[in-house]
Amino acid sequence: MKWLAAGIGIVFLSPILIAGTGMMLATSADAVQSSGSFSNCLTDLDTDKVAEQVTKILDGASGKNVHIEGLDLPAEQVPNAATIVAAGLSLDVPKKGQIVALATAMQESRLRNLNYGDRDSLGLFQQRPSQGWGSAQQIRDPVYASEQFYKHLLKVNGWQQMTVTQAAQAVQKSGLPDAYAQWENLATALQEAIAKTFPGGGGNDANQGKEPSTSTTGCAPGQDGSGFGRIPEGSVPKGYAIPKDADPTARKAIEWAMHQLGTLYQWGGSCTNAHGPDPMGRCDCSSLMQQAYAHANVTLTRTTYTQVNEGKAVSPAQLEPGDLIFSRGTAARPEHVGMYMGEGLVIEAPRTTKPVRITPIKDWTILAARRVI
């Protein structure tokens, strides 16, 4: 990895970065936009254009004639993004992890090495000395801050099966857990453009160029269920209808499951008489799936541990109504299952004392997804 260490050195010794640091000190008071804003949701990025503009900055352009949608100070922000990618490459972090890191830094600091933040938050990732991230001086070192982010990310169980925003939140524990999603497309474009500038950087991930996104939300709130607002437990959110293009078998399973809404969860319950007096006739998460599909003439095994092997695996980015999604535990041995209903919604039997309910998919950390029809 000698070439990479040299690359990081070039990033830090370049006059662009030195100038960018000075700019940060001079203008830090106006650095961060509203952290809850989704106004910069970037869904139509021209990735080739981004790559062209990024290359100009890395080749020494001043930034005056460089425009990258979503970056208002590219002469400062692009070198910081390059540092984050270089640190990821040096630690052999897969492409997705680099995208998570970039999206996080864009949300937390707009890719600027800030000397202030909420409480004692500092730097690119707004890490806090009081929370064990390191000293203030260390956190203000972009290489150190990036490496610390990656080390925490790699400790998150199943992070590669999470959406970008879920993985970022698992590290950051932000008060605005959904805000990272708005930066995913730009982070992806930056990672792809920057990685190519490092020797071998474009090939550090065996699945690079093939790896499907695990985002189920992108930027549009309606796609992650948040557009329905708060959903009272046991009710159907106003405006929801099973999508017209849903597979007929999936439609039957979803309709049957919806008839169990409001019935109390029962661990080990068979879900054969959820409205009846016997608690063991009620549903747990996997029996709800089993019986819903049984009424659509599809046989499923009984437990979450075995249902995760039913049918075929699908990307969480390509869910269709009727797909089973799994969370908690691990991808190989998940502890919870629900059924995707389309429109960013999931029906589930959540846990003891809770009824069968519909929840937005944004509240799920998806470890695996299976299509059983």
Coordinates of C-alpha atoms in Angstrom, one line a residue:
M1 CA 0.0 0.0 0.0
K2 CA 3.0 2.4 -0.4
W3 CA 1.4 4.0 -3.4
L4 CA -1.7 4.8 -1.3
A5 CA 0.3 6.3 1.5
A6 CA 2.0 8.5 -1.0
G7 CA -1.4 9.4 -2.5
I8 CA -2.6 10.5 0.9
G9 CA 0.5 12.6 1.4
I10 CA -0.1 14.3 -2.0
V11 CA -3.7 15.1 -0.9
F12 CA -2.5 16.7 2.3
L13 CA 0.5 18.6 0.8
S14 CA -1.3 19.9 -2.1
P15 CA -1.7 23.7 -2.3
I16 CA -5.4 23.2 -2.9
L17 CA -6.0 21.6 0.5
I18 CA -3.8 24.1 2.2
A19 CA -5.8 26.9 0.6
G20 CA -9.0 25.1 1.4
T21 CA -8.0 24.9 5.1
G22 CA -7.4 28.6 5.2
M23 CA -10.8 29.1 3.6
M24 CA -12.4 27.0 6.3
L25 CA -10.9 29.1 9.0
A26 CA -12.0 32.3 7.4
T27 CA -15.6 31.2 6.6
S28 CA -16.5 28.6 9.2
A29 CA -19.3 30.7 10.6
D30 CA -21.4 30.0 7.5
A31 CA -20.4 26.5 6.9
V32 CA -23.2 24.2 7.8
Q33 CA -26.7 24.4 6.3
S34 CA -29.8 23.2 8.1
S35 CA -29.0 19.5 8.9
G36 CA -32.6 18.5 8.5
S37 CA -33.0 19.9 5.0
F38 CA -33.8 17.6 2.1
S39 CA -33.9 20.5 -0.3
N40 CA -30.6 19.4 -1.9
C41 CA -31.9 16.0 -2.7
L42 CA -29.8 15.0 -5.7
T43 CA -31.5 12.4 -7.9
D44 CA -30.5 13.5 -11.4
L45 CA -26.8 13.8 -11.1
D46 CA -24.7 13.6 -14.3
T47 CA -22.0 11.3 -13.0
D48 CA -19.8 11.9 -16.0
K49 CA -20.0 15.7 -15.4
V50 CA -19.2 15.2 -11.7
A51 CA -16.1 13.1 -12.6
E52 CA -15.0 15.8 -15.0
Q53 CA -15.3 18.5 -12.4
V54 CA -13.7 16.5 -9.7
T55 CA -10.7 15.7 -11.9
K56 CA -10.2 19.5 -12.6
I57 CA -10.0 20.2 -8.8
L58 CA -7.6 17.3 -8.2
D59 CA -5.5 18.5 -11.1
G60 CA -5.1 21.9 -9.5
A61 CA -8.0 24.0 -10.7
S62 CA -8.9 26.9 -8.5
G63 CA -12.5 26.0 -8.2
K64 CA -13.8 29.4 -9.6
N65 CA -15.0 27.8 -12.8
V66 CA -15.8 24.4 -11.3
H67 CA -19.4 23.5 -10.6
I68 CA -20.5 20.3 -8.8
E69 CA -24.2 20.2 -7.8
G70 CA -24.4 19.9 -4.1
L71 CA -20.9 21.3 -3.4
D72 CA -20.7 25.0 -2.9
L73 CA -17.0 25.1 -2.2
P74 CA -15.6 22.3 -4.4
A75 CA -11.9 23.5 -4.0
E76 CA -12.2 22.7 -0.3
Q77 CA -14.7 19.9 -0.4
V78 CA -13.3 17.7 -3.1
P79 CA -9.8 17.3 -1.5
N80 CA -11.6 16.4 1.8
A81 CA -13.6 13.8 -0.1
A82 CA -10.4 12.5 -1.7
T83 CA -8.9 12.1 1.8
I84 CA -11.9 10.1 2.9
V85 CA -11.7 7.8 -0.1
A86 CA -7.9 7.4 0.3
A87 CA -8.3 6.5 3.9
G88 CA -10.9 3.9 3.0
L89 CA -8.7 2.4 0.3
S90 CA -5.8 2.2 2.7
L91 CA -7.9 0.2 5.2
D92 CA -9.4 -2.0 2.4
V93 CA -12.9 -0.7 3.1
P94 CA -15.3 -1.7 0.3
K95 CA -16.7 0.8 -2.1
K96 CA -20.0 1.0 -0.2
G97 CA -18.2 1.8 3.0
Q98 CA -16.5 4.7 1.3
I99 CA -19.9 5.9 0.0
V100 CA -21.3 5.7 3.6
A101 CA -18.4 7.8 4.9
L102 CA -18.7 10.4 2.2
A103 CA -22.5 10.7 2.7
T104 CA -21.9 11.1 6.4
A105 CA -19.3 13.8 6.0
M106 CA -21.6 15.7 3.6
Q107 CA -24.5 15.6 6.1
E108 CA -22.4 16.4 9.2
S109 CA -20.0 19.1 7.8
R110 CA -20.7 19.5 4.1
L111 CA -17.3 18.0 3.6
R112 CA -15.6 20.8 5.6
N113 CA -13.1 20.4 8.4
L114 CA -15.0 22.4 10.9
N115 CA -13.5 23.8 14.1
Y116 CA -16.9 24.0 15.7
G117 CA -20.2 22.1 15.9
D118 CA -23.0 21.0 18.2
R119 CA -21.6 20.8 21.8
D120 CA -18.0 19.6 21.3
S121 CA -18.4 18.2 17.8
L122 CA -15.6 18.9 15.4
G123 CA -14.2 18.1 12.0
L124 CA -15.5 16.4 8.9
F125 CA -17.7 13.9 10.7
Q126 CA -18.5 16.1 13.7
Q127 CA -16.9 13.6 16.1
R128 CA -16.9 14.5 19.8
P129 CA -13.9 14.3 22.1
S130 CA -16.2 13.7 25.0
Q131 CA -17.6 10.6 23.3
G132 CA -14.2 8.9 22.9
W133 CA -13.5 9.8 19.3
G134 CA -10.1 11.3 20.2
S135 CA -8.7 14.6 21.2
A136 CA -9.8 17.8 19.5
Q137 CA -6.5 18.0 17.6
Q138 CA -6.8 14.4 16.4
I139 CA -10.4 14.8 15.2
R140 CA -9.4 17.9 13.2
D141 CA -6.9 15.7 11.3
P142 CA -9.0 14.5 8.3
V143 CA -7.0 11.2 8.0
Y144 CA -7.4 10.4 11.7
A145 CA -11.1 11.3 11.6
S146 CA -11.7 9.2 8.5
E147 CA -9.9 6.2 9.8
Q148 CA -11.9 6.4 13.1
F149 CA -15.2 6.5 11.2
Y150 CA -14.2 3.5 9.1
K151 CA -13.1 1.6 12.2
H152 CA -16.4 2.2 13.9
L153 CA -18.4 1.3 10.7
L154 CA -16.5 -2.0 10.3
K155 CA -17.6 -3.0 13.8
V156 CA -21.3 -2.6 12.9
N157 CA -22.7 -6.1 12.5
G158 CA -24.3 -6.5 9.0
W159 CA -23.4 -2.9 7.8
Q160 CA -23.0 -4.1 4.2
Q161 CA -26.6 -5.3 4.1
M162 CA -27.9 -2.0 5.4
T163 CA -28.9 1.0 3.4
V164 CA -26.3 3.8 3.3
T165 CA -28.4 6.0 5.7
Q166 CA -28.8 3.1 8.1
A167 CA -25.1 2.3 8.1
A168 CA -24.3 6.0 8.7
Q169 CA -26.8 6.2 11.5
A170 CA -25.4 3.1 13.2
V171 CA -22.1 4.9 13.5
Q172 CA -23.2 8.5 14.1
K173 CA -26.4 7.9 16.2
S174 CA -27.7 11.2 14.9
G175 CA -30.9 13.0 16.0
L176 CA -31.8 13.1 12.3
P177 CA -31.3 9.5 11.3
D178 CA -32.8 9.8 7.8
A179 CA -30.9 12.8 6.7
Y180 CA -27.9 10.9 5.2
A181 CA -30.0 9.5 2.4
Q182 CA -30.1 12.8 0.5
W183 CA -26.4 12.6 -0.1
E184 CA -26.1 9.0 -1.4
N185 CA -26.1 9.8 -5.1
L186 CA -23.5 12.5 -4.8
A187 CA -21.4 10.4 -2.5
T188 CA -21.5 7.6 -5.0
A189 CA -20.5 9.9 -7.9
L190 CA -17.6 11.3 -5.8
Q191 CA -16.3 7.9 -4.8
E192 CA -16.3 6.6 -8.3
A193 CA -14.6 9.7 -9.7
I194 CA -12.0 9.9 -6.9
A195 CA -11.1 6.2 -6.6
K196 CA -10.0 6.2 -10.2
T197 CA -7.4 8.8 -9.5
F198 CA -5.5 6.4 -7.2
P199 CA -3.4 3.5 -8.6
G200 CA -5.6 0.5 -8.3
G201 CA -8.2 2.4 -6.5
G202 CA -11.0 1.6 -8.9
G203 CA -10.6 -2.1 -8.2
N204 CA -10.3 -2.4 -4.4
D205 CA -13.7 -4.0 -4.2
A206 CA -14.3 -7.3 -6.0
N207 CA -17.9 -6.3 -6.6
Q208 CA -17.1 -2.8 -7.7
G209 CA -19.3 -1.8 -10.6
K210 CA -21.6 -4.7 -9.9
E211 CA -22.6 -4.1 -6.4
P212 CA -26.3 -3.1 -6.2
S213 CA -27.3 -0.2 -4.0
T214 CA -29.0 -1.3 -0.8
S215 CA -30.8 1.9 -0.5
T216 CA -34.6 1.5 -0.3
T217 CA -35.2 5.2 0.3
G218 CA -33.1 7.3 -2.0
C219 CA -34.3 10.9 -1.4
A220 CA -38.0 10.7 -1.9
P221 CA -39.9 10.4 1.4
G222 CA -42.8 8.6 -0.3
Q223 CA -40.5 5.7 -1.3
D224 CA -39.5 5.0 2.3
G225 CA -43.0 5.2 3.8
S226 CA -42.4 8.5 5.6
G227 CA -44.9 10.3 3.4
F228 CA -47.7 8.6 5.3
G229 CA -46.7 10.3 8.5
R230 CA -47.4 8.7 11.8
I231 CA -49.3 5.4 11.4
P232 CA -51.5 4.4 14.3
E233 CA -50.8 0.9 15.4
G234 CA -53.2 -1.6 13.8
S235 CA -54.4 0.7 11.1
V236 CA -54.0 1.1 7.4
P237 CA -52.4 4.5 6.6
K238 CA -54.7 6.9 4.7
G239 CA -54.1 6.8 1.0
Y240 CA -52.4 3.3 0.9
A241 CA -53.6 0.8 -1.6
I242 CA -51.9 -2.4 -2.7
P243 CA -50.0 -1.4 -5.9
K244 CA -52.0 -2.3 -9.1
D245 CA -49.0 -4.1 -10.6
A246 CA -48.5 -6.3 -7.5
D247 CA -48.3 -10.1 -8.3
P248 CA -51.7 -11.6 -7.7
T249 CA -50.3 -14.1 -5.3
A250 CA -48.5 -11.4 -3.4
R251 CA -51.8 -9.4 -3.3
K252 CA -53.6 -12.3 -1.7
A253 CA -50.9 -12.7 0.9
I254 CA -50.9 -9.0 1.7
E255 CA -54.7 -8.8 1.9
W256 CA -54.8 -11.7 4.3
A257 CA -52.1 -10.2 6.5
M258 CA -53.9 -6.9 6.6
H259 CA -57.0 -8.6 8.0
Q260 CA -54.9 -9.5 11.1
L261 CA -54.1 -5.9 11.8
G262 CA -54.6 -4.9 15.4
T263 CA -54.4 -8.5 16.8
L264 CA -51.8 -8.9 19.6
Y265 CA -48.5 -10.6 19.0
Q266 CA -48.0 -14.0 20.6
W267 CA -44.5 -15.6 20.5
G268 CA -44.9 -19.1 19.1
G269 CA -48.5 -18.4 18.0
S270 CA -49.7 -20.2 15.0
C271 CA -51.6 -17.2 13.4
T272 CA -54.5 -19.6 12.6
N273 CA -57.1 -17.7 14.6
A274 CA -55.6 -14.3 15.4
H275 CA -59.0 -12.8 16.3
G276 CA -60.0 -15.7 18.5
P277 CA -59.8 -16.2 22.3
D278 CA -56.8 -18.6 22.4
P279 CA -53.6 -16.6 22.6
M280 CA -51.7 -19.4 20.8
G281 CA -53.9 -18.8 17.7
R282 CA -52.4 -15.3 17.4
C283 CA -49.5 -14.4 15.2
D284 CA -45.8 -14.0 15.7
C285 CA -43.6 -12.5 13.0
S286 CA -42.9 -15.7 11.1
S287 CA -46.3 -17.3 11.5
L288 CA -47.9 -14.2 10.1
M289 CA -45.8 -14.6 6.9
Q290 CA -46.4 -18.4 6.8
Q291 CA -50.2 -18.1 7.1
A292 CA -50.5 -15.1 4.8
Y293 CA -48.8 -17.1 2.0
A294 CA -50.6 -20.3 2.9
H295 CA -53.9 -18.4 2.1
A296 CA -52.3 -17.6 -1.3
N297 CA -51.4 -21.3 -1.8
V298 CA -47.7 -20.8 -1.2
T299 CA -46.0 -23.0 1.5
L300 CA -43.4 -21.5 3.8
T301 CA -41.5 -23.0 6.6
R302 CA -42.4 -21.9 10.1
T303 CA -39.5 -19.8 11.6
T304 CA -37.6 -16.7 10.7
Y305 CA -34.4 -18.7 10.7
T306 CA -35.7 -20.9 7.9
Q307 CA -37.8 -18.4 6.0
V308 CA -34.6 -16.4 5.3
N309 CA -33.6 -19.3 3.0
E310 CA -37.0 -19.5 1.1
G311 CA -37.3 -18.4 -2.5
K312 CA -34.5 -16.3 -3.9
A313 CA -32.5 -13.4 -2.5
V314 CA -33.4 -9.9 -3.8
S315 CA -31.7 -6.6 -3.3
P316 CA -33.4 -4.3 -0.8
A317 CA -33.2 -1.7 -3.6
Q318 CA -35.5 -3.8 -5.8
L319 CA -38.2 -4.9 -3.4
E320 CA -41.6 -5.8 -4.8
P321 CA -44.9 -6.2 -2.9
G322 CA -44.9 -9.5 -1.1
D323 CA -41.2 -9.8 -0.6
L324 CA -40.1 -10.8 2.9
I325 CA -37.6 -8.6 4.6
F326 CA -35.5 -9.6 7.6
S327 CA -33.9 -7.6 10.4
R328 CA -32.3 -8.0 13.9
G329 CA -29.7 -10.6 14.5
T330 CA -27.5 -11.3 11.4
A331 CA -28.2 -11.8 7.7
A332 CA -27.6 -15.6 8.1
R333 CA -29.7 -15.8 11.3
P334 CA -32.2 -12.9 11.5
E335 CA -34.6 -12.6 14.4
H336 CA -37.5 -10.7 12.7
V337 CA -39.4 -10.8 9.5
G338 CA -42.0 -8.6 7.8
M339 CA -43.7 -8.4 4.4
Y340 CA -43.1 -5.5 2.0
M341 CA -46.5 -4.0 0.9
G342 CA -45.2 -1.5 -1.7
E343 CA -45.3 2.3 -1.2
G344 CA -42.5 2.1 1.3
L345 CA -44.6 0.1 3.9
V346 CA -44.1 -3.2 5.7
I347 CA -46.6 -5.3 7.6
E348 CA -45.3 -7.1 10.7
A349 CA -46.1 -8.7 14.0
P350 CA -43.5 -6.8 16.0
R351 CA -43.1 -8.2 19.5
T352 CA -44.9 -9.0 22.7
T353 CA -47.6 -6.5 23.8
K354 CA -47.7 -5.0 20.3
P355 CA -50.3 -5.6 17.6
V356 CA -49.9 -6.6 14.0
R357 CA -49.1 -3.3 12.3
I358 CA -47.9 -1.4 9.3
T359 CA -44.6 0.5 9.6
P360 CA -42.5 2.6 7.2
I361 CA -39.6 0.8 5.7
K362 CA -37.3 3.6 6.8
D363 CA -37.6 2.2 10.3
W364 CA -36.1 -1.1 9.2
T365 CA -32.5 -2.2 9.2
I366 CA -32.7 -4.7 6.4
L367 CA -30.3 -7.6 6.7
A368 CA -31.8 -9.7 3.9
A369 CA -34.7 -9.9 1.5
R370 CA -36.4 -12.9 -0.1
R371 CA -38.9 -13.3 -2.9
V372 CA -40.9 -16.4 -2.3
I373 CA -43.2 -16.4 -5.4

